[in-house]
Coordinates of C-alpha atoms in Angstrom, one line a residue:
X1 CA 25.6 -27.9 -39.7
X2 CA 22.6 -29.1 -37.7
X3 CA 24.4 -28.1 -34.4
X4 CA 25.1 -24.6 -35.8
X5 CA 21.5 -24.2 -37.0
X6 CA 20.2 -25.3 -33.5
X7 CA 22.6 -22.7 -31.8
X8 CA 21.3 -20.0 -34.2
X9 CA 17.7 -20.9 -33.4
X10 CA 18.5 -20.7 -29.6
X11 CA 20.1 -17.3 -30.0
X12 CA 17.2 -16.1 -32.1
X13 CA 14.8 -17.2 -29.3
X14 CA 16.9 -15.5 -26.6
X15 CA 16.8 -12.3 -28.6
X16 CA 13.1 -12.5 -29.1
X17 CA 12.7 -13.0 -25.3
X18 CA 14.8 -10.0 -24.5
X19 CA 12.9 -7.8 -27.0
X20 CA 9.5 -8.9 -25.7
X21 CA 10.2 -9.2 -22.0
X22 CA 13.1 -6.8 -21.2
X23 CA 12.4 -6.5 -17.5
X24 CA 12.3 -10.3 -17.0
X25 CA 15.4 -10.8 -19.2
X26 CA 17.3 -8.1 -17.2
X27 CA 16.1 -9.7 -14.0
X28 CA 18.4 -12.7 -14.7
X29 CA 21.2 -10.3 -13.5
X30 CA 21.6 -8.9 -10.0
X31 CA 23.0 -5.8 -8.4
X32 CA 22.6 -3.7 -11.5
X33 CA 21.0 -0.4 -12.3
X34 CA 17.6 -0.6 -14.0
X35 CA 16.3 2.5 -15.9
X36 CA 12.6 3.3 -16.3
X37 CA 10.9 6.2 -18.0
X38 CA 7.5 7.1 -16.7
X39 CA 5.6 9.7 -18.8
X40 CA 2.6 11.0 -16.9
X41 CA 0.0 11.4 -19.7
X42 CA -3.8 11.6 -19.9
X43 CA -5.5 8.7 -21.6
X44 CA -9.2 7.9 -22.4
X45 CA -10.3 4.7 -20.6
X46 CA -13.8 3.2 -20.7
X47 CA -15.3 1.2 -17.8
X48 CA -18.9 0.5 -16.9
X49 CA -19.9 2.2 -20.2
X50 CA -18.3 5.5 -19.0
X51 CA -15.4 6.9 -20.9
X52 CA -13.2 9.4 -19.1
X53 CA -9.8 10.9 -19.4
X54 CA -7.5 9.7 -16.6
X55 CA -3.9 10.3 -15.5
X56 CA -1.7 7.3 -16.5
X57 CA 1.9 6.3 -16.7
X58 CA 2.8 5.7 -20.4
X59 CA -0.9 5.5 -21.3
X60 CA -1.4 2.3 -19.3
X61 CA -4.1 1.6 -16.7
X62 CA -3.1 0.2 -14.3
X63 CA 0.5 1.4 -14.7
X64 CA 3.5 -0.7 -15.8
X65 CA 5.2 -3.1 -13.3
X66 CA 8.7 -2.4 -12.0
X67 CA 10.7 -5.6 -11.9
X68 CA 14.0 -5.7 -10.0
X69 CA 16.1 -7.9 -7.8
X70 CA 17.2 -7.3 -4.2
X71 CA 20.3 -5.1 -4.3
X72 CA 19.4 -3.4 -7.6
X73 CA 19.4 0.3 -8.1
X74 CA 16.4 1.9 -9.7
X75 CA 16.6 5.1 -11.7
X76 CA 13.1 6.2 -12.8
X77 CA 12.7 9.4 -14.8
X78 CA 9.2 10.8 -14.3
X79 CA 8.0 13.4 -16.8
X80 CA 4.8 15.3 -16.1
X81 CA 2.8 16.0 -19.3
X82 CA -0.6 16.7 -17.5
X83 CA -2.1 19.8 -15.9
X84 CA -2.0 18.5 -12.3
X85 CA 1.1 18.5 -10.1
X86 CA 2.5 15.0 -9.6
X87 CA 4.7 13.0 -7.2
X88 CA 5.2 9.2 -7.1
X89 CA 5.8 7.2 -4.0
X90 CA 7.5 3.8 -4.0
X91 CA 5.3 2.3 -1.3
X92 CA 7.3 0.1 1.2
X93 CA 10.7 0.7 -0.2
X94 CA 13.0 1.5 2.8
X95 CA 14.8 4.4 1.0
X96 CA 17.9 4.0 3.1
X97 CA 19.6 7.5 3.0
X98 CA 17.5 8.2 -0.2
X99 CA 14.7 10.1 1.4
X100 CA 14.7 12.6 -1.5
X101 CA 13.2 9.7 -3.6
X102 CA 10.4 8.8 -1.3
X103 CA 7.8 10.9 -3.1
X104 CA 5.0 12.2 -0.8
X105 CA 4.1 15.8 -1.9
X106 CA 5.3 18.5 0.4
X107 CA 6.9 16.0 2.8
X108 CA 10.1 14.9 1.0
X109 CA 9.7 16.9 -2.2
X110 CA 7.7 19.6 -3.9
X111 CA 5.5 18.3 -6.8
X112 CA 6.7 17.9 -10.3
X113 CA 4.9 20.6 -12.3
X114 CA 3.5 20.4 -15.8
X115 CA 6.3 20.1 -18.3
X116 CA 8.9 19.2 -15.7
X117 CA 10.7 16.0 -14.7
X118 CA 12.4 14.4 -11.7
X119 CA 14.6 11.3 -11.5
X120 CA 13.8 9.0 -8.5
X121 CA 17.1 7.2 -7.7
X122 CA 17.3 4.5 -5.0
X123 CA 18.6 1.1 -4.2
X124 CA 16.6 -1.9 -2.9
X125 CA 18.4 -3.0 0.3
X126 CA 17.4 -6.2 2.1
X127 CA 13.9 -6.5 0.6
X128 CA 12.3 -9.0 -1.6
X129 CA 8.6 -9.7 -2.4
X130 CA 5.8 -7.4 -3.7
X131 CA 5.5 -3.7 -3.1
X132 CA 3.9 -1.0 -5.3
X133 CA 4.1 2.5 -6.6
X134 CA 1.4 5.2 -6.7
X135 CA 0.9 8.9 -7.0
X136 CA 1.2 10.7 -3.6
X137 CA -0.7 13.9 -4.1
X138 CA -4.5 14.5 -3.7
X139 CA -6.5 11.5 -5.1
X140 CA -4.5 10.9 -8.2
X141 CA -3.4 7.5 -7.0
X142 CA -6.9 6.3 -8.1
X143 CA -5.5 5.7 -11.5
X144 CA -1.7 6.1 -11.1
X145 CA -0.5 2.9 -9.6
X146 CA 1.4 -0.3 -10.4
X147 CA 3.3 -3.3 -8.9
X148 CA 7.0 -3.4 -7.8
X149 CA 8.2 -7.0 -8.1
X150 CA 11.4 -7.6 -6.2
X151 CA 13.0 -11.0 -7.0
X152 CA 15.4 -12.5 -4.5
X153 CA 19.2 -12.2 -5.0
X154 CA 20.3 -14.7 -7.6
X155 CA 21.0 -18.1 -6.1
X156 CA 18.9 -17.5 -3.0
X157 CA 15.7 -19.6 -3.3
X158 CA 12.3 -18.7 -2.0
X159 CA 11.6 -20.3 1.5
X160 CA 8.6 -22.0 -0.1
X161 CA 7.7 -24.1 -3.2
X162 CA 9.1 -22.5 -6.3
X163 CA 6.1 -21.3 -8.3
X164 CA 5.4 -22.3 -11.8
X165 CA 4.2 -18.8 -12.6
X166 CA 3.9 -15.4 -10.8
X167 CA 0.8 -13.2 -11.4
X168 CA 0.2 -9.7 -10.0
X169 CA -3.4 -9.2 -8.7
X170 CA -3.9 -5.5 -8.1
X171 CA -7.2 -4.3 -6.6
X172 CA -8.4 -0.8 -7.4
X173 CA -11.4 1.4 -7.3
X174 CA -13.1 2.9 -10.4
X175 CA -15.0 6.2 -10.2
X176 CA -17.2 7.3 -13.2
X177 CA -16.6 10.9 -12.0
X178 CA -13.3 12.7 -11.8
X179 CA -11.7 11.8 -8.4
X180 CA -10.1 15.3 -8.1
X181 CA -13.5 16.9 -8.4
X182 CA -15.0 14.4 -5.8
X183 CA -12.4 15.2 -3.1
X184 CA -12.3 18.9 -3.8
X185 CA -16.1 19.1 -3.4
X186 CA -16.0 17.1 -0.2
X187 CA -13.3 19.3 1.3
X188 CA -15.3 22.4 0.3
X189 CA -18.6 21.2 1.8
X190 CA -17.1 19.4 4.8
X191 CA -19.1 16.2 4.0
X192 CA -18.1 12.7 3.0
X193 CA -16.9 12.2 -0.6
X194 CA -18.9 10.2 -3.1
X195 CA -17.9 6.5 -3.1
X196 CA -16.5 4.6 -6.1
X197 CA -18.7 2.9 -8.7
X198 CA -16.8 -0.4 -8.8
X199 CA -13.8 -2.2 -7.6
X200 CA -11.3 -3.6 -10.1
X201 CA -8.8 -6.5 -10.5
X202 CA -5.9 -5.3 -12.7
X203 CA -8.1 -2.4 -13.8
X204 CA -11.1 -4.6 -14.8
X205 CA -14.5 -4.5 -12.8
X206 CA -15.8 -7.9 -14.0
X207 CA -19.1 -9.5 -14.7
X208 CA -21.1 -8.5 -11.6
X209 CA -21.3 -4.9 -12.7
X210 CA -23.5 -3.5 -15.4
X211 CA -21.8 -3.3 -18.8
X212 CA -18.7 -5.0 -17.6
X213 CA -18.7 -8.7 -18.7
X214 CA -16.1 -8.0 -21.4
X215 CA -13.9 -6.2 -18.8
X216 CA -13.1 -9.3 -16.7
X217 CA -9.7 -10.4 -15.4
X218 CA -9.2 -14.0 -16.4
X219 CA -6.4 -16.2 -14.9
X220 CA -5.7 -19.2 -17.1
X221 CA -4.0 -22.0 -15.2
X222 CA -2.8 -25.6 -15.8
X223 CA -3.7 -28.4 -13.4
X224 CA -1.2 -29.6 -10.8
X225 CA 0.8 -26.3 -10.7
X226 CA 1.7 -23.8 -8.0
X227 CA 1.1 -20.1 -8.9
X228 CA 2.4 -17.2 -6.8
X229 CA -0.3 -14.5 -6.7
X230 CA 1.2 -11.1 -5.8
X231 CA -1.8 -9.3 -4.4
X232 CA -1.8 -5.5 -3.9
X233 CA -4.7 -3.4 -2.5
X234 CA -4.5 0.0 -4.2
X235 CA -8.1 0.8 -3.5
X236 CA -8.5 4.4 -2.3
X237 CA -10.7 3.8 0.7
X238 CA -11.5 0.1 1.4
X239 CA -10.0 -2.9 3.1
X240 CA -11.0 -6.0 1.1
X241 CA -11.8 -9.7 1.5
X242 CA -10.5 -11.9 -1.3
X243 CA -11.3 -15.5 -2.1
X244 CA -11.3 -18.0 -5.1
X245 CA -14.1 -20.6 -5.3
X246 CA -13.0 -24.1 -4.2
X247 CA -9.3 -23.1 -3.9
X248 CA -7.3 -22.3 -0.8
X249 CA -4.6 -19.7 -0.6
X250 CA -1.3 -20.1 1.4
X251 CA 0.0 -16.7 2.6
X252 CA 3.9 -16.7 2.4
X253 CA 4.7 -13.0 2.4
X254 CA 3.2 -9.6 3.4
X255 CA 4.6 -6.2 2.6
X256 CA 7.7 -7.8 1.0
X257 CA 8.6 -9.8 4.2
X258 CA 8.3 -13.6 4.4
X259 CA 5.9 -15.0 6.9
X260 CA 5.3 -18.5 8.4
X261 CA 3.0 -20.0 5.7
X262 CA -0.6 -20.6 6.6
X263 CA -3.5 -21.7 4.5
X264 CA -7.0 -20.1 4.4
X265 CA -9.9 -19.8 2.0
X266 CA -10.1 -16.0 2.3
X267 CA -7.5 -13.3 2.9
X268 CA -8.0 -9.7 4.2
X269 CA -5.9 -6.9 2.7
X270 CA -5.9 -3.3 3.7
X271 CA -5.2 -0.4 1.3
X272 CA -1.5 0.0 0.9
X273 CA -0.8 -3.6 1.9
X274 CA 0.6 -6.5 -0.2
X275 CA 0.1 -10.2 0.3
X276 CA 1.9 -13.0 -1.6
X277 CA -0.1 -16.2 -1.7
X278 CA 0.5 -19.7 -3.2
X279 CA -2.3 -21.1 -5.3
X280 CA -2.1 -24.9 -5.8
X281 CA -4.3 -25.8 -8.7
X282 CA -6.3 -29.0 -8.9
X283 CA -4.4 -32.1 -9.9
X284 CA -6.8 -32.9 -12.8
X285 CA -8.8 -30.7 -15.2
X286 CA -11.9 -29.9 -13.0
X287 CA -14.6 -29.4 -15.6
X288 CA -15.6 -26.1 -13.9
X289 CA -14.6 -22.5 -13.8
X290 CA -14.2 -20.5 -10.6
X291 CA -15.0 -17.0 -9.6
X292 CA -12.5 -15.0 -7.6
X293 CA -14.2 -12.3 -5.6
X294 CA -13.2 -9.2 -3.6
X295 CA -15.5 -7.0 -1.6
X296 CA -15.0 -4.6 1.4
X297 CA -14.5 -5.2 5.0
X298 CA -16.4 -2.1 6.3
X299 CA -16.2 -1.0 9.9
X300 CA -17.1 2.7 9.9
X301 CA -20.5 4.5 10.0
X302 CA -19.9 6.3 6.7
X303 CA -21.1 5.2 3.2
X304 CA -18.9 2.9 1.2
X305 CA -19.0 1.1 -2.2
X306 CA -21.0 -2.0 -1.2
X307 CA -20.2 -4.0 -4.4
X308 CA -18.1 -7.0 -5.5
X309 CA -15.4 -7.3 -8.1
X310 CA -15.1 -10.7 -9.9
X311 CA -12.4 -12.3 -11.9
X312 CA -12.4 -15.8 -13.4
X313 CA -10.0 -18.7 -12.8
X314 CA -10.1 -21.0 -15.7
X315 CA -8.2 -24.2 -16.4
X316 CA -6.6 -25.0 -19.6
X317 CA -8.2 -28.2 -20.9
X318 CA -5.5 -30.7 -21.7
X319 CA -7.7 -32.1 -24.4
X320 CA -8.3 -28.8 -26.1
X321 CA -6.0 -25.9 -27.2
X322 CA -8.4 -23.2 -25.9
X323 CA -9.1 -22.3 -22.3
X324 CA -11.9 -24.2 -20.5
X325 CA -14.3 -21.3 -20.1
X326 CA -17.5 -21.8 -22.0
X327 CA -21.2 -21.6 -21.3
X328 CA -21.6 -25.3 -20.5
X329 CA -19.1 -25.5 -17.6
X330 CA -20.5 -24.7 -14.1
X331 CA -19.2 -21.4 -12.7
X332 CA -18.5 -21.8 -9.0
X333 CA -18.7 -18.9 -6.5
X334 CA -16.8 -18.5 -3.2
X335 CA -18.4 -17.5 0.1
X336 CA -16.9 -14.3 1.5
X337 CA -17.2 -13.2 5.2
X338 CA -19.9 -10.7 6.0
X339 CA -19.1 -7.0 5.4
X340 CA -18.4 -6.2 9.1
X341 CA -16.8 -9.6 10.1
X342 CA -14.3 -8.3 12.6
X343 CA -13.7 -11.7 14.2
X344 CA -12.5 -13.0 10.8
X345 CA -10.3 -10.0 10.4
X346 CA -8.8 -10.5 13.9
X347 CA -8.3 -14.3 13.3
X348 CA -6.6 -13.6 10.0
X349 CA -4.2 -10.9 11.3
X350 CA -3.4 -13.0 14.4
X351 CA -2.0 -15.8 12.1
X352 CA 0.6 -13.5 10.5
X353 CA 4.0 -14.3 12.0
X354 CA 7.5 -13.4 10.8
X355 CA 9.5 -16.3 9.4
X356 CA 12.1 -15.5 12.1
X357 CA 14.6 -18.0 10.7
X358 CA 18.4 -17.8 10.8
X359 CA 18.4 -16.7 7.2
X360 CA 15.4 -14.3 7.6
X361 CA 15.5 -13.2 11.2
X362 CA 13.0 -10.9 13.0
X363 CA 15.2 -8.2 14.5
X364 CA 12.6 -6.9 17.0
X365 CA 13.9 -4.1 19.1
X366 CA 14.0 -5.7 22.6
X367 CA 14.6 -2.4 24.5
X368 CA 12.7 0.8 23.8
X369 CA 14.3 4.3 24.0
X370 CA 11.1 6.2 23.5
X371 CA 7.4 5.4 24.0
X372 CA 4.6 7.1 22.2
X373 CA 0.8 6.9 22.5
X374 CA -1.3 8.2 19.6
X375 CA -5.0 8.4 19.4
X376 CA -6.3 8.0 15.8
X377 CA -9.7 8.9 14.6
X378 CA -12.3 11.3 13.2
X379 CA -13.4 14.7 14.5
X380 CA -14.8 18.0 13.3
X381 CA -13.7 21.5 12.3
X382 CA -15.8 24.6 12.3
X383 CA -17.6 25.6 9.1
X384 CA -16.1 28.6 7.2
X385 CA -18.0 31.8 7.6
X386 CA -21.0 32.4 5.3
X387 CA -21.0 28.7 4.3
X388 CA -23.2 25.7 5.0
X389 CA -21.4 22.5 5.8
X390 CA -22.5 18.9 5.4
X391 CA -20.5 17.4 8.3
X392 CA -22.0 16.5 11.8
X393 CA -24.2 19.3 13.1
X394 CA -23.2 21.7 10.3
X395 CA -19.4 21.2 10.8
X396 CA -16.7 19.9 8.5
X397 CA -15.4 16.3 8.9
X398 CA -11.8 16.2 10.0
X399 CA -9.4 13.5 11.2
X400 CA -6.4 13.7 13.5
X401 CA -3.6 12.0 15.4
X402 CA -3.5 13.1 19.1
X403 CA -6.1 15.6 18.1
X404 CA -3.7 17.3 15.6
X405 CA -5.1 17.5 12.1
X406 CA -2.1 17.8 9.9
X407 CA -1.9 20.9 7.7
X408 CA 0.1 20.4 4.6
X409 CA 3.0 22.9 4.3
X410 CA 3.8 24.8 1.1
X411 CA 7.5 23.9 1.3
X412 CA 8.6 20.3 1.5
X413 CA 9.5 19.4 5.1
X414 CA 12.7 17.6 4.2
X415 CA 13.9 20.6 2.2
X416 CA 13.1 22.9 5.0
X417 CA 14.9 20.7 7.5
X418 CA 17.9 20.1 5.3
X419 CA 18.4 23.9 4.5
X420 CA 17.8 25.0 8.1
X421 CA 14.6 26.9 7.3
X422 CA 12.3 24.7 9.5
X423 CA 11.0 27.4 11.8
X424 CA 8.6 29.0 9.3
X425 CA 7.5 25.6 8.0
X426 CA 6.8 23.2 10.9
X427 CA 6.9 22.7 14.7
X428 CA 9.1 20.0 16.2
X429 CA 6.6 19.6 19.1
X430 CA 4.1 17.0 18.0
X431 CA 2.3 15.7 21.2
X432 CA 3.7 12.3 22.1
X433 CA 0.6 11.5 24.2
X434 CA -3.0 12.8 23.9
X435 CA -3.3 16.3 25.5
X436 CA -6.9 15.4 26.6
X437 CA -7.4 11.9 28.0
X438 CA -10.8 10.3 27.9
X439 CA -12.5 6.9 27.5
X440 CA -11.2 6.4 23.9
X441 CA -13.6 3.6 22.9
X442 CA -16.5 4.5 25.2
X443 CA -19.0 7.4 25.1
X444 CA -17.2 10.1 23.0
X445 CA -16.7 13.6 24.6
X446 CA -19.1 16.3 23.7
X447 CA -16.4 18.4 22.1
X448 CA -15.4 16.7 18.8
X449 CA -13.3 19.6 17.5
X450 CA -9.7 19.0 16.4
X451 CA -6.7 21.3 16.5
X452 CA -4.6 22.0 13.3
X453 CA -0.9 22.2 12.7
X454 CA 2.2 21.1 10.8
X455 CA 4.0 19.3 13.6
X456 CA 6.6 16.5 13.6
X457 CA 8.2 14.2 16.1
X458 CA 12.0 14.6 16.2
X459 CA 14.1 11.4 16.8
X460 CA 17.8 11.1 17.3
X461 CA 19.4 8.6 14.9
X462 CA 19.1 4.9 16.0
X463 CA 16.3 5.6 18.5
X464 CA 14.2 2.4 19.2
X465 CA 10.6 3.4 19.2
X466 CA 7.5 1.8 20.6
X467 CA 4.3 3.4 19.3
X468 CA 0.8 2.5 20.5
X469 CA -2.0 3.7 18.2
X470 CA -5.5 3.8 19.7
X471 CA -8.7 4.0 17.7
X472 CA -11.3 6.4 19.1
X473 CA -15.1 6.2 19.0
X474 CA -15.5 9.9 18.1
X475 CA -18.0 9.9 15.2
X476 CA -17.8 6.1 15.3
X477 CA -15.0 3.6 15.8
X478 CA -13.3 2.4 12.6
X479 CA -10.4 0.3 11.4
X480 CA -7.5 2.5 10.1
X481 CA -4.7 1.1 7.9
X482 CA -1.7 3.2 9.0
X483 CA 1.3 3.4 6.7
X484 CA 4.8 4.4 7.8
X485 CA 7.2 5.6 5.2
X486 CA 10.9 4.8 5.4
X487 CA 10.7 1.9 7.8
X488 CA 9.3 -1.5 8.3
X489 CA 8.0 -2.1 11.8
X490 CA 7.0 -5.1 14.0
X491 CA 3.4 -5.5 15.2
X492 CA 4.2 -6.6 18.7
X493 CA 0.6 -6.4 20.1
X494 CA -3.0 -5.5 19.4
X495 CA -6.4 -5.7 21.1
X496 CA -9.8 -4.3 21.5
X497 CA -11.0 -1.5 23.9
X498 CA -8.6 0.9 25.6
X499 CA -4.9 0.0 25.7
X500 CA -3.8 -1.0 29.2
X501 CA -0.2 0.2 29.7
X502 CA 0.3 -2.2 32.7
X503 CA -1.1 -5.5 31.5
X504 CA -1.1 -5.3 27.6
X505 CA 2.7 -5.2 27.2
X506 CA 3.0 -8.5 29.2
X507 CA 1.2 -10.2 26.2
X508 CA 3.5 -8.7 23.5
X509 CA 5.1 -11.0 20.9
X510 CA 8.8 -10.1 20.8
X511 CA 9.9 -13.3 19.2
X512 CA 8.2 -13.6 15.7
X513 CA 5.8 -10.7 15.3
X514 CA 4.8 -9.8 11.7
X515 CA 6.9 -7.1 10.1
X516 CA 5.1 -4.7 7.8
X517 CA 4.9 -1.1 6.5
X518 CA 1.1 -0.8 6.8
X519 CA -1.0 -2.0 9.7
X520 CA -4.7 -2.0 10.4
X521 CA -5.6 -0.5 13.8
X522 CA -8.5 -2.7 15.0
X523 CA -11.9 -1.1 15.0
X524 CA -12.5 0.1 18.6
X525 CA -9.0 -1.2 19.6
X526 CA -5.3 -0.5 19.5
X527 CA -2.1 -1.8 18.0
X528 CA 1.5 -1.6 19.3
X529 CA 4.5 -1.4 16.8
X530 CA 8.2 -1.1 17.3
X531 CA 10.9 0.1 14.9
X532 CA 14.4 1.3 14.9
X533 CA 14.8 4.9 13.6
X534 CA 18.0 4.1 11.7
X535 CA 17.1 6.1 8.5
X536 CA 17.8 9.9 8.5
X537 CA 15.2 12.0 6.9
X538 CA 11.5 13.1 7.2
X539 CA 9.1 10.2 7.1
X540 CA 5.4 10.5 6.6
X541 CA 2.9 8.4 8.6
X542 CA -0.7 8.5 7.5
X543 CA -4.0 6.5 7.2
X544 CA -4.1 4.8 3.8
X545 CA -7.9 5.4 3.6
X546 CA -7.4 8.4 1.2
X547 CA -10.5 10.2 2.6
X548 CA -9.0 10.2 6.1
X549 CA -5.6 11.4 4.8
X550 CA -7.4 14.3 3.0
X551 CA -9.1 15.1 6.3
X552 CA -5.7 15.4 8.1
X553 CA -5.0 11.9 9.6
X554 CA -1.3 12.2 9.1
X555 CA 2.0 13.3 10.7
X556 CA 5.7 13.0 10.1
X557 CA 8.8 11.7 11.9
X558 CA 12.0 13.6 11.6
X559 CA 15.0 11.3 12.1
X560 CA 18.3 13.3 12.6
X561 CA 21.6 12.4 11.1
X562 CA 23.9 10.0 13.0
X563 CA 27.6 10.8 13.7
X564 CA 29.1 8.6 11.0
X565 CA 29.2 9.5 7.3
X566 CA 27.0 6.6 6.3
X567 CA 24.4 7.7 8.9
X568 CA 23.8 11.1 7.2
X569 CA 21.3 12.1 4.6
X570 CA 23.1 13.2 1.4
X571 CA 22.3 16.5 -0.3
X572 CA 19.3 16.7 -2.6
X573 CA 19.7 15.8 -6.3
X574 CA 20.1 18.8 -8.6
X575 CA 16.7 18.2 -10.3
X576 CA 14.7 18.2 -7.1
X577 CA 11.5 20.1 -7.9
X578 CA 11.1 23.5 -6.3
X579 CA 7.9 24.8 -4.7

């Protein structure tokens, strides 16, 4: 009887676990289809004593996590209940032959209109780690974002200490005003948009802001344990330094790719990037609590939110049932690098190396079929007639790649390509080198005007690409986090000043360079990446500083079908939104 009762109790516990934690319970299986329903709804949220109505998924801010295993298929039905058009992007997912599910508005799909729905359907192939999802239209990603947690295939362990617990740490930016109004006003006046009022950790600004002590993220830990922090920077416009007082962080994974572990007090993470770190807690109860802080790494001349978000790391006191945090315990604070500490940023990024093991190889393209050289930076556009503009010398701020400021089409590029209607929508002649060459990081040219156009680079299937991206000093040099959709790439080289095509390639790392989907172009410098164009479709590439994307710092790669059936893009799903 006792054995039967024990079995029943175990069964009851298992059922409770499945009801309370369906994602994690499901995650015990692998290679399955996981269904999610995302209702885009408005919800009232209060931060910094300001209540506003924001776009959310299922009423949650930040949005719900997606939990899956490598090899799983995700079927996510998105229903738009708000007035704005919506698309969602699954940032960093390779989308092998599933470009219709990638999500950037007017690139792979037309937006989901009010009252309509769209099912994003894709399989996670060869990826494990942390990615994230976010809105990919205008500035709606300021509130529409959440983690994608990809667990390894069952039976394949992590190449590092198995963590006791895993915790998402998602950085964001909070604006008291409506972000759509902010960017619309900036585009109209040609000036820089208003900056955010706070940074957030998991949606909470923390005690260093007015009226925010109650809205503080707290991480309760036990002594002598290893925690995996899945860190995501979903801030709109800022790279961030992050540190926890009196604790070191061991980086083991970036952008869902394992790296050679290294330990540091502070990490740097750009918008769009993810970093998994191991946190080893103190062996004994420390009789202190610890602030975790994040604040910007700022390189440009423009204004930015010069503030600091704080969370609290508190130890569970083994002698008491409640957490340790109380007024009597000292609260220790970390020291972060200065706001413009480029040497720290350089040293940190130079430590990132692919694991490059037999199990997790770094398949760096050793030969290159096509070389590209892109200048990346700011510029100006003429002010509209009968209007006063707030950009430099009465112009409008613009941004460009190879002096082309991208104009968003009104029909999705992928749709136009697939249906053979491309001529009226885009040009296949994006310049592969700058049309005007100058001293890119020296004295800028007198003419800062950019050209406009909807242009793409066309690549045959399986082309190996080397792309050098060069920052420019026009209107000030600045670090740009560039994100490529549809591919991971290897960061084979980077440096300061103007790229030297004779000597710089001799210093490339073609053995264990870091593999990512978002890379920071160094301020006043260059970065070289390589990737294999083995994924047919249209793939957006843009700066992940949202203000620069709004100003046109974006372009697209069109990868043609290969000759074999498994190298071709399938037809669009029947519910693909129409423009």
